[in-house]
XYZ file of C-alpha atoms in Angstrom:
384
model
C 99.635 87.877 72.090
C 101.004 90.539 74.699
C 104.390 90.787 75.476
C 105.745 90.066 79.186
C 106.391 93.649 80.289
C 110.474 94.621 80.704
C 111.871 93.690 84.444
C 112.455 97.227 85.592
C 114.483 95.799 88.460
C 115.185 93.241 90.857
C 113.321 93.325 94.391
C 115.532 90.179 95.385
C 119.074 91.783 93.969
C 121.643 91.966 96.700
C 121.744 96.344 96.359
C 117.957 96.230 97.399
C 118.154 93.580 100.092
C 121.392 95.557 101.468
C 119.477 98.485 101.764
C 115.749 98.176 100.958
C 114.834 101.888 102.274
C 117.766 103.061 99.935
C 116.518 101.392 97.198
C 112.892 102.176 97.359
C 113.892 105.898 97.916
C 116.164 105.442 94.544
C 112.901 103.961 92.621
C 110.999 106.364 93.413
C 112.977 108.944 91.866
C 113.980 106.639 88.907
C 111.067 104.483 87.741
C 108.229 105.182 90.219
C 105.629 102.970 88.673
C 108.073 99.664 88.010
C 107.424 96.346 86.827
C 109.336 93.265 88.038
C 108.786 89.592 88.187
C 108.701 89.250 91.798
C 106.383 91.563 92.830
C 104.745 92.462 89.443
C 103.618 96.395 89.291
C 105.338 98.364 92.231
C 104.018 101.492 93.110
C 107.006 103.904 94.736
C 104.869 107.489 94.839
C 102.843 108.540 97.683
C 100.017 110.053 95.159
C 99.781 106.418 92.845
C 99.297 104.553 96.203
C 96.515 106.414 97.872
C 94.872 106.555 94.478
C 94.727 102.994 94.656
C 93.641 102.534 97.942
C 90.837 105.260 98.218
C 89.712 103.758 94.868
C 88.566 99.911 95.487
C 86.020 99.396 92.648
C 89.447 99.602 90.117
C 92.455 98.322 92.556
C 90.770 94.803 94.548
C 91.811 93.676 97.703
C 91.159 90.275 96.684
C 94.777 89.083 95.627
C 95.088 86.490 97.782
C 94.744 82.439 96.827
C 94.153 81.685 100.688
C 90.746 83.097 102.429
C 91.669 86.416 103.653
C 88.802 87.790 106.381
C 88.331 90.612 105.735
C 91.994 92.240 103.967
C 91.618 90.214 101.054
C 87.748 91.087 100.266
C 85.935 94.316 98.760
C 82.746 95.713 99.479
C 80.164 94.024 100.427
C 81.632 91.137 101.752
C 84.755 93.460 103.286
C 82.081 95.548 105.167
C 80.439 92.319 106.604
C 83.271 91.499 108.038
C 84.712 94.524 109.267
C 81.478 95.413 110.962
C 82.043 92.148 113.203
C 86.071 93.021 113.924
C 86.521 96.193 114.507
C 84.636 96.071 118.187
C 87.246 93.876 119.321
C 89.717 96.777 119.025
C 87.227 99.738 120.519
C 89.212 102.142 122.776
C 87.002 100.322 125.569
C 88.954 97.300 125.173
C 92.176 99.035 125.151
C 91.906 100.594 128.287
C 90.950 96.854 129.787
C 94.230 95.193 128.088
C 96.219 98.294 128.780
C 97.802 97.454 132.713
C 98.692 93.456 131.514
C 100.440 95.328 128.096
C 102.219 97.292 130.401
C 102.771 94.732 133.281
C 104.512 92.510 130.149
C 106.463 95.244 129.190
C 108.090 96.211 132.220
C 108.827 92.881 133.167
C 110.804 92.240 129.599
C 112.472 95.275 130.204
C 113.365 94.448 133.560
C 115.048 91.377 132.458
C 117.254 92.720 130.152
C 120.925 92.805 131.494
C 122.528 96.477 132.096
C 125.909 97.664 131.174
C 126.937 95.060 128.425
C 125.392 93.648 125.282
C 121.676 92.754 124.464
C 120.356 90.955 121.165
C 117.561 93.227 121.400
C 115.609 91.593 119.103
C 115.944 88.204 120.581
C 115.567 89.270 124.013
C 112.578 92.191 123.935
C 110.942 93.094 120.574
C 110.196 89.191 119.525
C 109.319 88.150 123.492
C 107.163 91.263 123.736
C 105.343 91.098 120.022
C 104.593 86.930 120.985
C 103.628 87.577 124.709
C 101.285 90.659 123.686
C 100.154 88.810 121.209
C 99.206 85.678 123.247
C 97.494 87.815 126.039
C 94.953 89.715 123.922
C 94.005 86.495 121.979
C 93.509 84.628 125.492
C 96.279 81.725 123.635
C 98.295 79.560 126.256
C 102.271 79.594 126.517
C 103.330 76.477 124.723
C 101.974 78.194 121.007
C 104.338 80.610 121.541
C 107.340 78.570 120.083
C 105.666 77.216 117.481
C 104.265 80.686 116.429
C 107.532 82.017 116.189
C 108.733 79.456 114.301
C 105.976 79.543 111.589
C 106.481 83.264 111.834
C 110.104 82.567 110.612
C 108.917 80.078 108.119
C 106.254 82.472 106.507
C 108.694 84.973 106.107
C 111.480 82.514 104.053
C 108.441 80.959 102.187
C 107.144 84.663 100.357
C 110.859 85.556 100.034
C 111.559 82.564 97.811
C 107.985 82.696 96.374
C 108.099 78.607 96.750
C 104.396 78.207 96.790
C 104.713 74.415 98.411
C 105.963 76.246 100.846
C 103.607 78.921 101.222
C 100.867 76.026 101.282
C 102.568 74.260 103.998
C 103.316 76.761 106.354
C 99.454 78.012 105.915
C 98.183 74.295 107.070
C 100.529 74.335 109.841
C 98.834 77.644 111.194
C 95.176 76.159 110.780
C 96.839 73.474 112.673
C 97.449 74.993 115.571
C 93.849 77.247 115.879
C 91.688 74.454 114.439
C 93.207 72.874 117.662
C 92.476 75.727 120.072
C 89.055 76.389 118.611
C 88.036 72.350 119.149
C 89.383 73.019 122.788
C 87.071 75.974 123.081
C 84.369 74.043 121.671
C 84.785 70.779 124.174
C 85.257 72.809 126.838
C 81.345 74.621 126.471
C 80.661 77.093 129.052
C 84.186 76.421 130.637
C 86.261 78.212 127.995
C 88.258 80.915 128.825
C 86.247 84.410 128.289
C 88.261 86.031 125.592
C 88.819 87.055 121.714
C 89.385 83.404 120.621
C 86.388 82.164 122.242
C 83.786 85.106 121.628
C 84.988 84.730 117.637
C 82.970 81.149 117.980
C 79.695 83.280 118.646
C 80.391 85.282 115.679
C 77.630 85.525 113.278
C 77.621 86.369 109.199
C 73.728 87.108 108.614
C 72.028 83.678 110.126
C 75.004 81.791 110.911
C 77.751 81.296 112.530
C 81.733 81.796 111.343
C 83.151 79.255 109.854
C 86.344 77.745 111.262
C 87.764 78.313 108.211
C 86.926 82.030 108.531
C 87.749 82.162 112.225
C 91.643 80.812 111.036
C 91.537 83.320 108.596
C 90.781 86.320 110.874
C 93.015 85.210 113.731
C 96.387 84.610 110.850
C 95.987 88.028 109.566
C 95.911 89.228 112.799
C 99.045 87.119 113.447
C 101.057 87.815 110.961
C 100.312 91.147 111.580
C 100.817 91.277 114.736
C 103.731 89.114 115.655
C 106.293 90.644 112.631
C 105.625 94.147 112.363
C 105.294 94.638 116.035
C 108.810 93.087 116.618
C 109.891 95.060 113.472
C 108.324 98.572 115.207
C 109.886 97.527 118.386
C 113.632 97.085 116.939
C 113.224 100.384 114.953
C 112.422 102.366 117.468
C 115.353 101.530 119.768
C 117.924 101.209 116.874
C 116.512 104.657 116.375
C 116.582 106.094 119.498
C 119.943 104.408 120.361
C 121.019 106.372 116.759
C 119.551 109.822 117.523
C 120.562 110.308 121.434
C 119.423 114.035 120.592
C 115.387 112.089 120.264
C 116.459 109.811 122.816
C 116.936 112.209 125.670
C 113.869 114.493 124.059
C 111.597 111.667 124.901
C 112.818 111.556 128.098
C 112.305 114.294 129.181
C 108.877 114.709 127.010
C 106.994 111.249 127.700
C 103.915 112.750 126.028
C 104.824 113.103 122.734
C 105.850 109.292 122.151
C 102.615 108.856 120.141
C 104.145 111.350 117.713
C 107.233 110.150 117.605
C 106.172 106.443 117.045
C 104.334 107.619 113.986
C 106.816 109.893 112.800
C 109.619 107.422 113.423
C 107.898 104.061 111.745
C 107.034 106.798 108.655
C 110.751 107.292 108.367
C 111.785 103.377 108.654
C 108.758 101.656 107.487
C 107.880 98.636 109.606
C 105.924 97.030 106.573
C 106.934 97.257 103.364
C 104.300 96.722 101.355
C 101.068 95.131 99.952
C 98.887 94.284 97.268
C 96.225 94.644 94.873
C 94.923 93.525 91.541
C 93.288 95.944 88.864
C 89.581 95.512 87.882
C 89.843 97.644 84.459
C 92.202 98.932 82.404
C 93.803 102.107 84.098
C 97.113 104.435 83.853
C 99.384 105.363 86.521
C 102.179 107.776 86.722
C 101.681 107.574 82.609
C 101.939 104.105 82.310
C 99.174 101.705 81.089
C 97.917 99.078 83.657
C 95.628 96.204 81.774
C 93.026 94.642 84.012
C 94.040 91.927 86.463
C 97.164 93.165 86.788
C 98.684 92.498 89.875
C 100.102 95.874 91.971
C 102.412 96.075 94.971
C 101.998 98.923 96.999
C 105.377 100.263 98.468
C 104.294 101.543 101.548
C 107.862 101.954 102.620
C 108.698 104.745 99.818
C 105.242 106.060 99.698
C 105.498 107.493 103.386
C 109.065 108.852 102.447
C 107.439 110.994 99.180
C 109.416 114.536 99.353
C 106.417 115.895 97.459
C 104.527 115.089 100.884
C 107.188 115.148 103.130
C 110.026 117.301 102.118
C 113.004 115.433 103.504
C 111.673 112.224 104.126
C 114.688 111.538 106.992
C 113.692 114.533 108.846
C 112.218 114.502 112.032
C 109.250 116.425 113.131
C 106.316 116.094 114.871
C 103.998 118.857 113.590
C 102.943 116.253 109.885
C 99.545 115.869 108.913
C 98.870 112.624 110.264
C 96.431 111.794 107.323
C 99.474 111.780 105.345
C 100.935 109.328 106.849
C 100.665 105.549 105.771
C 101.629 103.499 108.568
C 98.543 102.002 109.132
C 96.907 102.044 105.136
C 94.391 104.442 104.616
C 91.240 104.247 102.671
C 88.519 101.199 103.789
C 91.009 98.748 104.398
C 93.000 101.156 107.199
C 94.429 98.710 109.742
C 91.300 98.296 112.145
C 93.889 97.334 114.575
C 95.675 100.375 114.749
C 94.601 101.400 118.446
C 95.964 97.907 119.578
C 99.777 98.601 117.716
C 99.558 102.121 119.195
C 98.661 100.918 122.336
C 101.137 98.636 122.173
C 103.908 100.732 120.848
C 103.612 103.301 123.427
C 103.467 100.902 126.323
C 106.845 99.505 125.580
C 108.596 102.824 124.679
C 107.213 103.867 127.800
C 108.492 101.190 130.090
C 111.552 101.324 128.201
C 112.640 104.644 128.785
C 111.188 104.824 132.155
C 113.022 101.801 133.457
C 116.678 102.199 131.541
C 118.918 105.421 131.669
C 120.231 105.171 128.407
C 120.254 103.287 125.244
C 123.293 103.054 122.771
C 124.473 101.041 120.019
C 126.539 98.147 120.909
C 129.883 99.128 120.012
C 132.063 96.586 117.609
C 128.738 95.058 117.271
C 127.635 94.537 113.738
C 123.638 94.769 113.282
C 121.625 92.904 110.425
C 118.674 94.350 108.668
C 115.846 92.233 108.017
C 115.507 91.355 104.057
C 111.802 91.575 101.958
C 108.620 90.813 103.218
C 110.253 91.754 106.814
C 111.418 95.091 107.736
C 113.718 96.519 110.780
C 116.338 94.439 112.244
C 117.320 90.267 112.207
C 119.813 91.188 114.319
C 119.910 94.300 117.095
C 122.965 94.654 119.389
C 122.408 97.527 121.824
C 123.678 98.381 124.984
C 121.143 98.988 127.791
C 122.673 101.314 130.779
């Protein structure tokens, strides 16, 4: 009988939830290839997590107990998949969705009240992630509550690992698109021309998606989407608000904001992590890995690796950007990556266009999300 593997440390403890960036960075260094309970074989070093993801025949995306179109699936199923998703974030459709990104973002940041106190997070990053969101998928105003609820639910649910939970919070999601996809569906040549719709025309081989599949594509998309583009958001203003020397440099040099997103998410990692499960046995950093044995990636102390980055809090916009893991690497890269961007760079944009300065609020305290989110729960700035 094999023994249950040592608990190298605590994911949950209160020292990593304080501080997860800290703590990751302290792993890395300590125990880079660590075994707990909660999140079973963590990965800390930049080299151990791009072997696993440029190497999909030994590490499997297929971790998940939910259908997972196309992130939880390997070649050739993966490729099926991906073949009929990535056209839906081409650059072609970017330019179309770019002027109604940008119209939402300058309206949010319009709105925000000058000269005193902002809950940024409440006020910008969440409103923009959920409107953005919304737009692209063609999805009417009243979801947008209940999304952001079941966003807030997800999150608690894979924090306490309550798999009820989990289960519940995935019907209520099917819920709501099963519902828009019967509305597409009555509606016939009525329905609104967009994402949501076309994904009903969709075809694997001979047929057609399944709903099932459909919910599946659109929730990975969501979760995606809604939490780590709020998460981005908040970082890049705490940021900014943090380094007035950056501020004021992107100011003055619009143009290099793609950089800067990049190199600013690489520093404070808007996703912490994911997952795969081994195929065969394998070693990593010297340690033995049997097969099915379940592996988080720490993306969030990969892309802070000194033996790829030197200091990992330094800023600079010269990196290789293949080195950087914001968006995955290997088959599974994020397909929409052009979309974040996009995003990204609208609202940085319109926010430093249409404010003179922001600063931390002062007396203000802020609170950092805890595991699976990232960033901020709480962002006081002051917008001038």
């Amino acid at each position: 009988m094999n023994e249950k593997p040592t608990n190298d440390w605590d994911p949950r403890s209160e020292a990593v939830t304080h501080d997860q960036v800290a703590a990751y960075d302290e792993m890395r260094h300590r125990c880079p290839v660590a075994h707990s309970d909660y999140l079973n074989l963590s990965l800390f070093r930049h080299d151990d997590v791009m072997r696993v993801l440029n190497d999909h025949e030994t590490f499997s995306s297929a971790v998940s107990s939910y259908l997972s179109v196309p992130n939880g699936m390997d070649p050739p199923e993966h490729t099926q998949y991906r073949t009929i998703i990535e056209p839906y974030f081409s650059p072609q459709r970017m330019a179309v969705f770019e002027p109604l990104c940008r119209e939402i973002a300058a309206t949010l940041v319009n709105g925000l009240s000058r000269g005193g106190e902002v809950e940024f997070n409440a006020q910008f990053a969440q409103d923009f992630a959920m409107n953005i969101q919304c737009a692209f998928l063609g999805w009417p105003l009243e979801l947008r509550a209940p999304l952001l609820r079941w966003i807030r639910k997800n999150h608690g649910a894979t924090l306490t690992g309550d798999r009820i939970a989990l289960d519940r919070v995935a019907v209520e999601f099917d819920t709501y698109i099963k519902g828009l996809l019967a509305q597409r569906r009555q509606s016939g040549a009525e329905a609104p021309d967009d994402i949501t719709t076309s994904l009903l025309r969709e075809r694997i081989g001979d047929r057609l998606l399944h709903d099932d599949e459909i919910v599946s594509i659109l929730r990975n998309w969501t979760v995606g989407e809604l939490g780590t583009i709020a998460a981005c958001i908040g970082i890049l203003a705490h940021y900014l608000a943090e380094r007035p020397d950056v501020q004021q440099r992107l100011r003055e040099q619009p143009s290099v904001l793609p950089k800067a997103i990049d190199e600013i998410l690489r520093i404070r990692a808007p996703l912490i992590a994911n997952r795969r499960i081994s195929t065969k046995s394998v070693k990593i950093g010297g340690r033995e890995v049997p097969v099915g044995q379940r592996i988080t990636l720490i993306w969030a102390s990969a892309n802070r690796d000194e033996t790829v980055f030197g200091n990992p809090d330094e800023f600079r916009l010269d990196r290789d950007p293949a080195s950087n893991l914001l968006y995955g690497s290997g088959i599974h890269v994020c397909p929409g990556a052009l979309l974040a961007r996009l995003e990204l760079r609208v609202a940085m944009e319109e926010l430093l266009e249409r404010t003179n300065w922001i600063a931390l609020a002062p007396g203000s305290p802020l609170t950092k999300a805890v595991y699976p989110a990232a960033g901020f729960s709480a962002l006081p700035l002051r917008i001038e």
